[in-house]
Coordinates of C-alpha atoms and ligand atoms in Angstrom, one line a residue:
M55 CA 60.1 87.8 -35.5
A56 CA 63.9 87.2 -35.4
K57 CA 65.1 83.8 -35.7
K58 CA 67.1 82.4 -32.7
Q59 CA 69.9 80.0 -32.9
F60 CA 70.1 76.7 -31.0
K61 CA 73.3 76.3 -28.8
A62 CA 75.8 74.3 -30.3
E63 CA 75.5 71.1 -28.5
S64 CA 71.7 71.4 -29.1
K65 CA 72.5 71.6 -32.8
R66 CA 74.7 68.7 -33.0
L67 CA 71.8 66.4 -31.2
L68 CA 69.5 67.9 -33.7
E69 CA 71.5 66.7 -36.6
M70 CA 71.9 63.5 -35.2
M71 CA 68.1 63.2 -34.7
I72 CA 67.2 64.3 -38.4
N73 CA 69.7 61.7 -39.6
S74 CA 68.5 58.8 -37.4
I75 CA 68.0 55.3 -38.7
Y76 CA 64.6 54.1 -39.7
T77 CA 64.0 51.4 -37.0
Q78 CA 64.5 54.1 -34.0
R79 CA 62.1 56.9 -35.1
E80 CA 59.1 55.5 -33.6
I81 CA 60.4 56.5 -30.2
F82 CA 59.6 60.2 -30.9
L83 CA 56.0 59.7 -29.6
R84 CA 57.3 57.9 -26.5
E85 CA 59.2 60.9 -25.7
L86 CA 56.5 63.6 -26.3
I87 CA 53.9 61.5 -24.4
S88 CA 56.1 61.2 -21.4
N89 CA 56.8 65.1 -21.4
A90 CA 53.0 65.4 -21.6
S91 CA 52.6 63.2 -18.7
D92 CA 55.4 64.9 -16.8
A93 CA 53.5 68.1 -17.5
I94 CA 50.1 66.7 -15.9
D95 CA 52.1 65.4 -12.9
K96 CA 53.3 68.8 -12.2
I97 CA 49.6 70.4 -12.2
Y98 CA 48.6 67.2 -10.0
Y99 CA 51.3 67.7 -7.6
K100 CA 50.6 71.4 -7.5
A101 CA 46.9 70.5 -6.5
L102 CA 47.8 68.2 -4.0
T103 CA 49.8 70.8 -2.1
D104 CA 47.8 73.6 -3.1
D105 CA 44.3 74.1 -1.6
Q106 CA 43.2 76.8 -4.4
L107 CA 43.7 74.3 -7.1
V108 CA 41.4 71.3 -7.7
F109 CA 42.5 68.5 -9.6
N110 CA 39.7 66.7 -11.2
K111 CA 41.4 63.7 -12.8
D112 CA 38.8 63.5 -16.0
D113 CA 40.1 66.6 -17.0
Y114 CA 43.5 65.7 -17.5
F115 CA 44.6 63.6 -20.6
I116 CA 46.8 63.4 -23.5
K117 CA 45.4 63.6 -27.1
I118 CA 46.7 62.3 -30.2
T119 CA 45.4 63.4 -33.5
P120 CA 46.9 62.1 -36.8
N121 CA 45.8 64.1 -40.0
K122 CA 46.4 62.5 -43.3
A123 CA 45.2 65.3 -45.5
D124 CA 47.5 67.9 -43.9
R125 CA 50.3 65.3 -42.8
T126 CA 50.2 66.6 -39.5
L127 CA 50.3 64.7 -36.0
T128 CA 49.2 66.7 -33.1
I129 CA 49.7 65.6 -29.4
T130 CA 47.9 67.9 -27.1
D131 CA 48.1 67.7 -23.1
T132 CA 46.4 69.6 -20.3
G133 CA 49.3 69.6 -18.2
I134 CA 51.0 72.7 -16.8
G135 CA 52.0 74.3 -19.8
M136 CA 55.0 76.8 -20.6
T137 CA 55.5 80.5 -20.2
K138 CA 57.4 82.2 -23.1
E139 CA 60.6 81.9 -21.0
E140 CA 59.9 78.4 -20.3
L141 CA 59.6 77.7 -24.1
E142 CA 62.9 79.4 -24.6
N143 CA 64.8 78.0 -22.0
N144 CA 63.4 74.3 -22.2
L145 CA 63.1 73.8 -25.8
G146 CA 65.9 76.1 -27.0
V147 CA 68.9 74.3 -25.2
I148 CA 69.5 70.8 -24.1
A149 CA 69.8 71.3 -20.4
K150 CA 67.8 68.4 -19.1
S151 CA 68.4 65.2 -17.8
G152 CA 67.5 62.8 -20.6
S153 CA 68.9 64.5 -23.5
L154 CA 72.2 65.6 -21.4
A155 CA 72.8 62.1 -20.7
F156 CA 72.4 61.0 -24.2
K157 CA 74.5 63.5 -25.7
N158 CA 77.5 62.5 -23.2
E159 CA 77.0 58.8 -24.3
I160 CA 76.9 59.5 -27.8
E161 CA 80.4 61.5 -27.6
A162 CA 81.7 58.6 -25.7
K163 CA 80.8 55.8 -28.3
D164 CA 79.6 57.5 -31.4
G165 CA 76.1 55.8 -32.3
H166 CA 73.8 56.6 -34.5
N167 CA 72.3 53.0 -33.8
I168 CA 71.8 53.4 -30.1
I169 CA 69.3 56.2 -30.2
G170 CA 66.3 54.1 -29.6
Q171 CA 67.7 53.0 -26.1
F172 CA 67.8 56.5 -24.9
G173 CA 65.8 59.0 -23.5
V174 CA 66.5 61.6 -26.0
G175 CA 63.6 64.1 -25.4
F176 CA 61.7 66.7 -27.5
Y177 CA 64.3 66.9 -30.0
S178 CA 63.3 63.3 -31.1
A179 CA 60.4 65.0 -33.0
F180 CA 62.8 66.1 -35.8
M181 CA 63.2 62.2 -36.6
V182 CA 59.6 62.2 -38.2
A183 CA 58.9 66.0 -38.8
D184 CA 60.1 68.7 -40.8
V185 CA 58.5 71.4 -38.7
V186 CA 57.6 71.4 -35.1
T187 CA 55.2 73.9 -33.7
V188 CA 54.5 74.0 -29.9
T189 CA 51.8 76.2 -28.6
S190 CA 51.5 76.5 -24.9
R191 CA 49.7 78.4 -22.3
A192 CA 51.1 78.1 -18.5
L193 CA 49.1 77.3 -15.6
G194 CA 47.9 81.0 -14.0
S195 CA 48.5 82.7 -17.2
D196 CA 46.3 84.1 -19.7
E197 CA 48.6 84.4 -22.6
A198 CA 49.8 81.7 -24.9
Y199 CA 52.9 81.6 -27.2
Q200 CA 53.9 79.5 -30.0
W201 CA 57.4 78.1 -30.7
E202 CA 58.2 77.0 -33.9
S203 CA 61.2 75.2 -35.8
K204 CA 62.2 73.5 -39.0
G205 CA 65.4 71.8 -37.2
A206 CA 68.8 73.1 -37.0
D207 CA 68.4 76.7 -38.4
G208 CA 66.8 77.9 -35.3
Y209 CA 63.2 78.6 -33.8
T210 CA 61.0 81.7 -33.2
I211 CA 58.5 82.4 -30.5
T212 CA 55.5 84.5 -31.3
P213 CA 52.3 85.4 -29.2
A214 CA 49.5 82.8 -30.1
E215 CA 45.9 82.1 -28.9
K216 CA 44.8 79.2 -26.7
D217 CA 41.6 78.7 -24.6
T218 CA 43.1 76.2 -22.0
V219 CA 45.9 75.5 -20.1
G220 CA 48.4 73.1 -21.7
T221 CA 50.4 72.3 -24.6
E222 CA 49.8 71.3 -28.2
I223 CA 52.5 69.9 -30.2
V224 CA 51.9 69.9 -34.0
L225 CA 54.4 67.7 -36.1
K226 CA 54.6 68.2 -39.8
I227 CA 55.2 64.9 -40.8
K228 CA 58.2 64.6 -43.5
P229 CA 57.3 63.4 -46.9
N230 CA 58.3 59.8 -48.0
T231 CA 61.3 59.5 -50.0
E232 CA 62.6 56.6 -51.9
E233 CA 64.4 55.2 -49.0
D234 CA 62.1 56.3 -46.2
Q235 CA 58.5 56.1 -45.4
Y236 CA 57.0 58.4 -42.9
D237 CA 53.4 57.6 -43.7
E238 CA 53.0 55.2 -40.9
F239 CA 53.0 57.8 -38.3
L240 CA 49.8 59.0 -39.6
E241 CA 48.2 55.6 -39.5
E242 CA 45.9 54.8 -36.7
Y243 CA 47.0 51.2 -36.0
R244 CA 50.7 52.1 -36.2
L245 CA 50.1 54.9 -33.5
R246 CA 48.2 52.5 -31.4
A247 CA 50.8 49.7 -31.7
I248 CA 53.7 52.3 -30.5
I249 CA 51.7 53.6 -27.8
K250 CA 50.8 50.2 -26.5
K251 CA 54.6 49.4 -26.7
Y252 CA 56.2 52.2 -25.1
S253 CA 53.4 54.1 -23.1
D254 CA 51.1 51.7 -21.7
F255 CA 51.8 52.5 -18.0
I256 CA 51.3 56.1 -18.4
R257 CA 49.1 57.3 -15.8
Y258 CA 46.9 59.6 -17.6
P259 CA 44.7 58.5 -20.5
I260 CA 46.2 58.9 -24.1
K261 CA 43.2 59.2 -26.4
M262 CA 42.7 59.0 -29.9
D263 CA 39.5 59.3 -32.1
V264 CA 39.3 56.1 -33.8
K265 CA 36.8 54.6 -36.4
T266 CA 35.2 51.6 -35.5
Q267 CA 32.3 49.6 -36.9
R268 CA 29.1 49.5 -35.0
P269 CA 26.1 47.7 -35.9
K270 CA 23.4 50.0 -37.3
E271 CA 20.7 51.0 -34.9
G272 CA 17.6 49.1 -35.4
D273 CA 19.6 46.3 -37.6
D274 CA 22.2 44.0 -36.2
N275 CA 23.1 42.9 -39.4
E276 CA 24.4 46.2 -40.7
F277 CA 27.1 48.0 -39.7
E278 CA 28.4 51.6 -39.9
E279 CA 31.7 53.2 -39.2
V280 CA 31.5 55.7 -36.5
Q281 CA 34.2 57.8 -35.0
E282 CA 34.7 57.2 -31.3
E283 CA 37.3 58.4 -28.9
Q284 CA 39.3 55.7 -27.2
T285 CA 41.7 55.5 -24.6
L286 CA 44.8 53.4 -25.7
N287 CA 46.9 52.8 -22.7
S288 CA 46.1 50.6 -19.7
M289 CA 47.3 53.4 -17.4
V290 CA 47.9 51.0 -14.1
P291 CA 51.6 51.9 -13.4
I292 CA 53.8 48.7 -13.7
W293 CA 54.7 48.6 -10.0
R294 CA 51.0 48.2 -9.0
K295 CA 50.5 45.2 -11.3
N296 CA 51.0 41.7 -10.2
K297 CA 54.2 40.0 -11.1
G298 CA 52.3 37.2 -13.0
E299 CA 51.0 39.6 -15.5
L300 CA 54.3 41.2 -16.5
T301 CA 56.9 39.8 -18.7
D302 CA 60.6 40.4 -18.8
A303 CA 60.0 42.7 -21.8
D304 CA 57.6 45.0 -19.7
Y305 CA 60.2 45.4 -17.3
E306 CA 62.9 46.4 -19.9
N307 CA 60.5 48.8 -21.5
F308 CA 60.0 50.5 -18.2
Y309 CA 63.7 50.5 -17.7
N310 CA 64.0 52.3 -20.9
E311 CA 61.1 54.4 -20.8
K312 CA 62.4 55.6 -17.3
R313 CA 65.9 56.0 -18.8
Y314 CA 67.6 54.2 -16.1
G315 CA 70.3 53.1 -18.1
F316 CA 71.3 52.8 -21.8
D317 CA 71.7 48.9 -21.6
K318 CA 69.4 46.3 -20.9
P319 CA 68.9 45.5 -17.3
L320 CA 70.5 42.2 -16.2
K321 CA 67.7 41.7 -13.6
H322 CA 65.0 43.2 -12.1
I323 CA 63.2 42.9 -8.7
H324 CA 59.9 43.9 -8.1
V325 CA 58.9 44.4 -4.3
K326 CA 55.5 44.6 -3.1
A327 CA 56.0 44.8 0.6
D328 CA 53.0 45.1 2.9
G329 CA 54.3 44.2 6.1
A330 CA 56.0 46.7 8.8
V331 CA 56.3 49.2 5.9
V332 CA 53.9 49.3 2.8
Y333 CA 55.5 49.9 -0.4
N334 CA 56.1 48.9 -3.9
A335 CA 59.4 49.0 -5.7
I336 CA 61.1 48.2 -8.8
L337 CA 64.7 47.7 -8.9
F338 CA 67.3 46.9 -11.8
I339 CA 70.7 45.7 -11.8
P340 CA 72.2 47.2 -14.8
E341 CA 74.4 45.1 -17.0
H342 CA 76.9 47.8 -17.7
T343 CA 78.9 50.4 -15.7
P344 CA 77.6 53.8 -16.3
F345 CA 80.4 56.1 -17.9
D346 CA 80.8 58.2 -14.9
Y347 CA 80.1 55.1 -12.0
Y348 CA 83.7 55.3 -10.7
T349 CA 83.9 59.1 -10.4
K350 CA 82.7 61.8 -7.8
E351 CA 79.8 62.8 -10.3
Y352 CA 77.9 59.5 -10.3
E353 CA 74.7 60.1 -8.0
K354 CA 73.2 57.3 -6.4
G355 CA 69.6 57.1 -5.6
L356 CA 66.0 55.7 -6.6
E357 CA 62.9 57.5 -7.8
L358 CA 60.7 58.2 -5.1
Y359 CA 56.8 58.2 -5.3
S360 CA 54.4 58.9 -2.7
N361 CA 51.3 57.2 -3.9
G362 CA 51.9 57.5 -7.3
V363 CA 53.1 60.9 -7.5
L364 CA 56.9 61.5 -8.1
I365 CA 58.2 63.5 -5.1
M366 CA 62.0 63.1 -5.9
E367 CA 64.1 62.0 -8.7
K368 CA 66.9 60.6 -7.1
C369 CA 66.4 59.7 -3.3
G370 CA 70.1 58.7 -2.4
D371 CA 69.0 57.7 1.3
L372 CA 67.2 54.8 -0.1
L373 CA 70.6 52.9 -1.3
P374 CA 73.7 52.2 0.5
D375 CA 76.7 53.3 -1.2
Y376 CA 77.9 50.0 -2.2
F377 CA 74.4 49.3 -4.1
S378 CA 74.7 52.6 -5.8
F379 CA 74.5 50.8 -9.1
V380 CA 70.9 49.8 -8.6
K381 CA 68.2 51.7 -10.4
G382 CA 64.5 51.9 -10.0
M383 CA 61.7 53.5 -8.0
V384 CA 59.9 53.2 -4.9
D385 CA 56.4 54.1 -4.4
S386 CA 54.8 54.4 -0.7
E387 CA 51.6 55.4 0.5
D388 CA 53.2 56.0 4.0
L389 CA 55.2 58.9 2.9
S390 CA 54.0 62.7 3.2
L391 CA 54.1 64.4 0.0
N392 CA 55.3 68.0 0.8
I393 CA 58.2 66.4 2.6
S394 CA 61.6 68.1 2.3
R395 CA 64.9 66.5 1.5
E396 CA 66.1 67.2 5.1
M397 CA 63.0 65.7 6.8
L398 CA 63.4 62.8 4.4
Q399 CA 66.6 61.8 5.9
H400 CA 65.0 61.7 9.4
D401 CA 61.8 59.8 8.2
R402 CA 61.3 56.7 10.1
Q403 CA 59.2 55.2 7.3
L404 CA 62.1 55.9 4.8
T405 CA 64.8 54.4 7.1
L406 CA 62.8 51.2 7.3
I407 CA 62.1 51.0 3.5
A408 CA 65.9 51.4 2.8
K409 CA 66.9 48.6 5.2
N410 CA 64.1 46.5 3.5
I411 CA 65.6 47.3 0.0
K412 CA 69.0 46.7 0.8
N413 CA 68.0 43.1 2.1
K414 CA 66.0 42.6 -1.1
I415 CA 69.1 43.8 -3.3
K416 CA 71.4 41.3 -1.1
S417 CA 69.2 38.6 -1.5
A418 CA 68.4 39.1 -5.5
L419 CA 72.3 39.1 -5.9
Q420 CA 73.0 36.1 -3.7
S421 CA 70.4 33.9 -5.6
M422 CA 71.9 35.3 -9.1
L423 CA 75.4 34.1 -7.6
K424 CA 73.9 30.8 -6.9
D425 CA 71.6 30.2 -9.8
E426 CA 72.9 32.5 -12.7
R427 CA 76.7 32.4 -12.4
E428 CA 77.4 33.6 -15.7
K429 CA 75.1 36.5 -15.3
Y430 CA 76.5 37.3 -11.7
E431 CA 80.2 37.3 -13.0
K432 CA 78.9 39.9 -15.6
F433 CA 77.5 42.0 -12.9
Y434 CA 80.7 41.5 -11.0
Q435 CA 82.9 42.8 -14.1
S436 CA 80.7 46.0 -14.1
F437 CA 80.1 46.5 -10.2
G438 CA 82.4 44.3 -8.2
R439 CA 84.9 46.9 -7.5
G440 CA 82.2 48.9 -5.7
L441 CA 81.4 46.0 -3.4
K442 CA 85.0 45.6 -2.3
F443 CA 85.0 49.3 -1.6
G444 CA 81.8 48.7 0.4
V445 CA 83.7 46.1 2.4
Y446 CA 86.6 48.6 3.0
N447 CA 84.7 51.7 3.8
D448 CA 82.9 52.6 7.0
Y449 CA 85.5 50.6 9.0
G450 CA 84.4 47.2 7.6
M451 CA 80.7 47.9 8.9
H452 CA 79.0 46.1 6.0
K453 CA 81.4 43.2 5.6
D454 CA 78.9 40.8 6.7
D455 CA 76.3 42.0 4.1
L456 CA 79.0 41.8 1.2
Q457 CA 81.6 39.1 1.8
D458 CA 79.5 36.5 0.4
L459 CA 79.2 38.6 -2.8
L460 CA 82.9 38.9 -3.6
L461 CA 84.4 37.0 -6.2
F462 CA 88.5 36.7 -6.9
T463 CA 90.5 34.9 -9.6
S464 CA 92.1 31.7 -7.9
S465 CA 95.2 30.3 -9.4
K466 CA 93.0 27.1 -9.9
E467 CA 92.1 27.4 -13.5
K468 CA 92.1 31.1 -13.5
K469 CA 88.4 31.4 -12.7
L470 CA 86.7 33.7 -10.4
V471 CA 85.7 32.0 -7.1
T472 CA 83.8 33.0 -4.0
L473 CA 85.5 32.9 -0.5
D474 CA 83.1 30.1 0.2
E475 CA 84.1 28.0 -2.5
Y476 CA 87.8 28.6 -1.9
V477 CA 87.5 27.8 1.8
S478 CA 85.2 24.7 1.3
R479 CA 87.9 23.0 -0.7
M480 CA 91.1 23.8 1.1
P481 CA 93.1 20.6 1.7
E482 CA 92.7 19.7 5.5
D483 CA 96.4 20.6 6.5
Q484 CA 96.0 24.2 4.8
K485 CA 95.5 26.9 7.5
Y486 CA 95.3 30.4 5.6
I487 CA 93.5 31.7 2.6
Y488 CA 96.7 32.7 0.3
Y489 CA 96.4 35.6 -1.7
A490 CA 99.1 37.4 -4.0
A491 CA 98.7 41.0 -4.9
G492 CA 100.0 42.7 -8.0
D493 CA 99.4 44.3 -11.4
S494 CA 98.3 41.5 -13.6
I495 CA 97.7 37.7 -13.1
D496 CA 100.5 37.1 -15.6
R497 CA 103.0 38.8 -13.2
L498 CA 101.6 37.3 -10.1
E499 CA 102.2 33.7 -11.5
K500 CA 105.7 34.6 -12.0
L501 CA 106.4 35.7 -8.6
P502 CA 108.9 33.5 -6.5
Q503 CA 106.5 34.1 -3.6
T504 CA 103.8 31.9 -5.1
E505 CA 106.0 28.8 -5.9
M506 CA 105.9 27.2 -2.5
V507 CA 102.3 27.7 -1.8
L508 CA 101.3 26.2 -5.2
D509 CA 103.7 23.4 -4.7
K510 CA 101.9 22.5 -1.6
G511 CA 98.7 22.2 -4.0
Y512 CA 97.1 25.2 -2.1
E513 CA 95.1 27.6 -4.3
I514 CA 96.1 31.3 -4.5
L515 CA 93.7 34.1 -4.9
Y516 CA 95.0 36.8 -7.3
F517 CA 94.4 40.3 -6.3
T518 CA 94.8 42.8 -9.2
D519 CA 92.6 45.5 -8.2
D520 CA 94.0 47.8 -5.8
V521 CA 90.9 47.8 -3.4
D522 CA 91.4 44.0 -3.2
E523 CA 93.9 43.8 -0.4
F524 CA 92.5 46.6 1.6
A525 CA 89.1 44.9 1.6
I526 CA 90.5 41.6 2.8
K527 CA 92.6 43.3 5.6
M528 CA 89.3 44.7 6.6
L529 CA 87.3 41.1 6.6
M530 CA 90.6 39.6 8.4
K531 CA 89.0 36.2 8.3
Y532 CA 86.5 34.1 6.4
K533 CA 84.9 31.5 8.1
E534 CA 87.8 31.3 10.9
K535 CA 90.3 31.3 8.3
E536 CA 92.9 34.2 8.2
F537 CA 93.9 35.8 4.9
K538 CA 97.8 35.6 4.3
S539 CA 99.6 37.2 1.6
V540 CA 102.2 35.1 -0.2
S541 CA 104.8 37.7 0.6
S542 CA 104.3 37.9 4.2
G543 CA 107.3 36.6 6.2
D544 CA 105.9 33.5 7.7
L545 CA 103.7 31.6 5.3
G546 CA 102.6 29.0 7.9
I547 CA 103.8 26.5 5.6
E548 CA 107.5 25.6 6.9
S549 CA 107.5 23.1 9.7
D550 CA 109.3 23.7 12.9
A551 CA 112.3 21.6 11.6
D552 CA 112.4 24.0 8.5
K553 CA 112.5 26.8 10.8
K554 CA 115.5 25.6 12.9
E555 CA 117.3 24.8 9.8
N556 CA 116.7 28.4 8.7
E557 CA 118.0 29.5 12.0
A558 CA 121.1 27.4 12.0
E559 CA 121.7 28.7 8.3
E560 CA 121.7 32.1 9.6
N561 CA 123.9 31.4 12.5
D562 CA 126.3 29.7 10.2
N563 CA 126.8 32.7 8.0
K564 CA 126.2 35.5 10.3
E565 CA 128.6 37.7 8.5
L566 CA 127.3 37.4 5.1
F567 CA 123.5 38.0 6.2
S568 CA 124.8 41.1 8.2
A569 CA 126.8 42.3 5.2
M570 CA 123.8 42.1 2.9
E571 CA 121.7 43.9 5.4
G572 CA 124.4 46.5 5.6
I573 CA 124.3 46.9 1.9
L574 CA 120.6 47.0 1.6
A575 CA 120.2 49.3 4.6
G576 CA 117.2 51.7 4.1
K577 CA 116.0 49.2 1.6
V578 CA 115.1 46.1 3.4
K579 CA 114.6 45.4 7.2
S580 CA 116.4 42.2 7.5
V581 CA 117.9 39.2 5.2
K582 CA 116.7 36.0 6.3
A583 CA 117.0 32.4 5.1
S584 CA 114.0 30.5 4.0
K585 CA 112.7 27.2 2.8
R586 CA 110.0 28.9 0.7
L587 CA 112.1 29.3 -2.4
K588 CA 112.5 26.6 -5.2
S589 CA 113.6 27.8 -8.6
H590 CA 114.4 31.5 -7.3
P591 CA 117.3 32.4 -5.4
V592 CA 115.7 35.4 -3.5
C593 CA 112.4 37.0 -2.8
L594 CA 111.0 40.0 -1.0
S595 CA 108.6 39.4 1.9
A596 CA 107.0 41.8 4.4
E597 CA 106.5 41.5 8.1
G598 CA 103.3 43.0 9.8
E599 CA 100.1 44.4 8.4
V600 CA 101.0 46.4 5.6
S601 CA 102.0 44.2 2.5
I602 CA 104.5 45.5 -0.3
E603 CA 101.5 46.1 -2.6
M604 CA 99.6 48.1 0.0
E605 CA 102.7 50.2 0.6
K606 CA 102.9 50.8 -3.0
I607 CA 99.3 52.0 -3.2
L608 CA 99.7 54.0 0.0
K609 CA 102.7 55.8 -1.2
A610 CA 100.8 56.7 -4.3
M611 CA 98.0 58.3 -2.6
P612 CA 97.8 62.0 -2.3
N613 CA 98.3 62.8 1.2
Ligands
ADP870 P1 63.2 66.1 -20.1 O1 61.8 65.4 -20.5 O2 64.3 65.0 -20.1 O3 63.5 67.1 -19.4 P2 62.7 66.8 -22.9 O4 63.7 67.4 -24.0 O5 61.9 65.9 -23.4 O6 63.8 66.7 -21.6 O7 62.0 68.2 -22.4 C1 62.7 69.3 -22.0 C2 61.9 70.3 -21.2 O8 60.6 70.9 -21.9 C3 61.2 69.4 -20.1 O9 61.8 69.0 -18.8 C4 59.8 70.3 -20.0 O10 60.2 71.3 -18.7 C5 59.5 71.1 -21.0 N1 58.4 70.3 -21.6 C6 58.5 69.6 -22.6 N2 57.2 69.1 -23.3 C7 56.6 69.7 -22.2 C8 55.2 69.7 -22.4 N3 54.3 68.9 -23.0 N4 54.5 70.5 -21.1 C9 55.2 71.3 -20.7 N5 56.6 71.3 -20.3 C10 57.3 70.5 -21.5
MG871 MG1 61.2 64.3 -22.1

C-alpha cells in the first residue's frame, strides 16, 4: 500500500506536536476523548431524527485501555465511525475548526508553549506516540479500514476487520528518553487524573478496567485484587450543575475544552432561566481580542443545544452584533431538534432566549464595571470599539443598552471615565460635555482649541478612536447634557459681553477679515474673532454637525 503524504500545513503542525514541551502533552487525551464523544453525539443525533435507529444509552461509551507490556494506549468509542474516505479526509489534512484556528494563532504568535490552551485535535496524539493506528467502521457499513501513521512522513489506509461500528485508536507510546518520560501515560492513576481534569463533563461514560482491592469472599479481613470496569467521569454537563458546585477552574476548563478562545476568560455568566423561557447557558467574556475580531471573517454566535444535544455550532441569532465577543453555549428543552437555520430565525422561543441573554450580558458588564473596574478596563481595551460601533449602528437603536458601558479617556489624569462619572463631577456652570477628537492624546493636549475649556476647569474627553465621534453624535446627549466638540464654533463658554466684543472687533477690522477670507477662499468658510484663544494666535473651528475630524474620516472612506 502506497504511503500518502500529509498536506504541507498538516506537516508543520505535526512537527510542532512531535516537539511539544513536556507539560502540554497530557492534553492529547482530552482531544481524543472529545473526538470520541463527538462521534457518539453524531449517532445520538441521528437516532433522534431517524426512526430506524434506536439509541440505547448503555451501548454508547468510550473506553481507555493502557497496556504496559505492549506500551500501547487504546481509546475505543462506539460512535459513528469513519468510512475509508472519511479517514482520508478527516485525518489526512487539517481542515477542521480546532486545528485550523490553532494553526492561525501559531502563525501569528510563534508559540511552542501555548499548545496546551488550544484544541489541537487528532494530531496531538503524536505528542506521546510514535505510531498511531486508527481502525474504524462507519455506521451503515460492514467494511472497516485502518489508518496508520508514524508522523510526518505520511500515512497508509488498508482494509481491516472490526465487528462493531465505531473507532479504535491505538497509540504506541514513545519510549522514555533521558529528558522525557512517557511511561506515565500508561499508568492508571495518571490517566484517571487527566480524564477528571479535562473530560469530566463528557456526557458518555469514559470507562477503564482498574484494579481494586476487595474483601475476600467469606473473610472480611483479607483482601484480593480484582479487575473491575469503572466509569471515570461524572458525566453531568457543567451547565446542568448548580453554580455552587462549580469553581472558576471548572468554568475555565470548560472554556478550554470547548475552544471558545485561546486565553483565559475574564468572566463567566452561568444562566439557569426557568421563567417564560427555560434554558441553561454558560457565557464567557474573553480577555483578548480574537485575531480576526475586527474583520469580516469573524463569526459571532453561541453553541445551541436542544436538551443536551448540539444542534448548531454557531447560532448568530443568539447575540446582538455589539456583544459578538461573547462565547459560550445555550441549552434549551423548548427547541425542536430538527429545526433548520431558516426556521430558527423565526423561532419565538429563540427570540426570547436571545433577548434574555442580551440582558444578562449587559448586567454582567455593568456589575463588572461597578465592582471590578480593572477587569472592566481590560475588557474595554479588547472590545470597547465594538460597543461604540454598537451605539452608532442601526441608527442608534441600541444606545440605551450601551451608553453606560462606554469609557473615554478624560483630560483629568488621563484616566478612563464613564459618561456618568463625567457628568456627575461637572462644575455647576458647565453646560456641555466637551470632547476633542484626533489621532493621539498627546496631540489633542496641544490643540489650541482645548485651552479655554481646560482653563475653565472643565474636563475634556479625548476621542482617539475614529468611531468615537460618530457614536457620540448618535447619542446626542447624556443625562440632558449635549456633547460639544472643542473645535465647534460656539463653545458655550463665552459670555454675551465676550460675544459683543468679538463682533465689535470684526466690525472694526472688516477689511482685514475679508482679506483673510479672500486668501483662504475654498479652505475656510469664514474668519472670526474669538476669546477662546490664549497662547495660540489662531485655530480652526467647525460649524454645524460635522466636525473637522469627522470630515477627515468621511473623506477617507471609500464611497
Ligand atoms: P475537530 O475535532 O476539531 O474536527 P480533529 O483533528 O480532532 O478536529 O478531528 C478531525 C476529524 O476527524 C473530526 O472532525 C471527525 O470528523 C474525525 N474524527 C476524529 N476522531 C474521530 C472518532 N473517534 N470517530 C469519528 N470521527 C472522528
Ligand atoms: Mg477534535
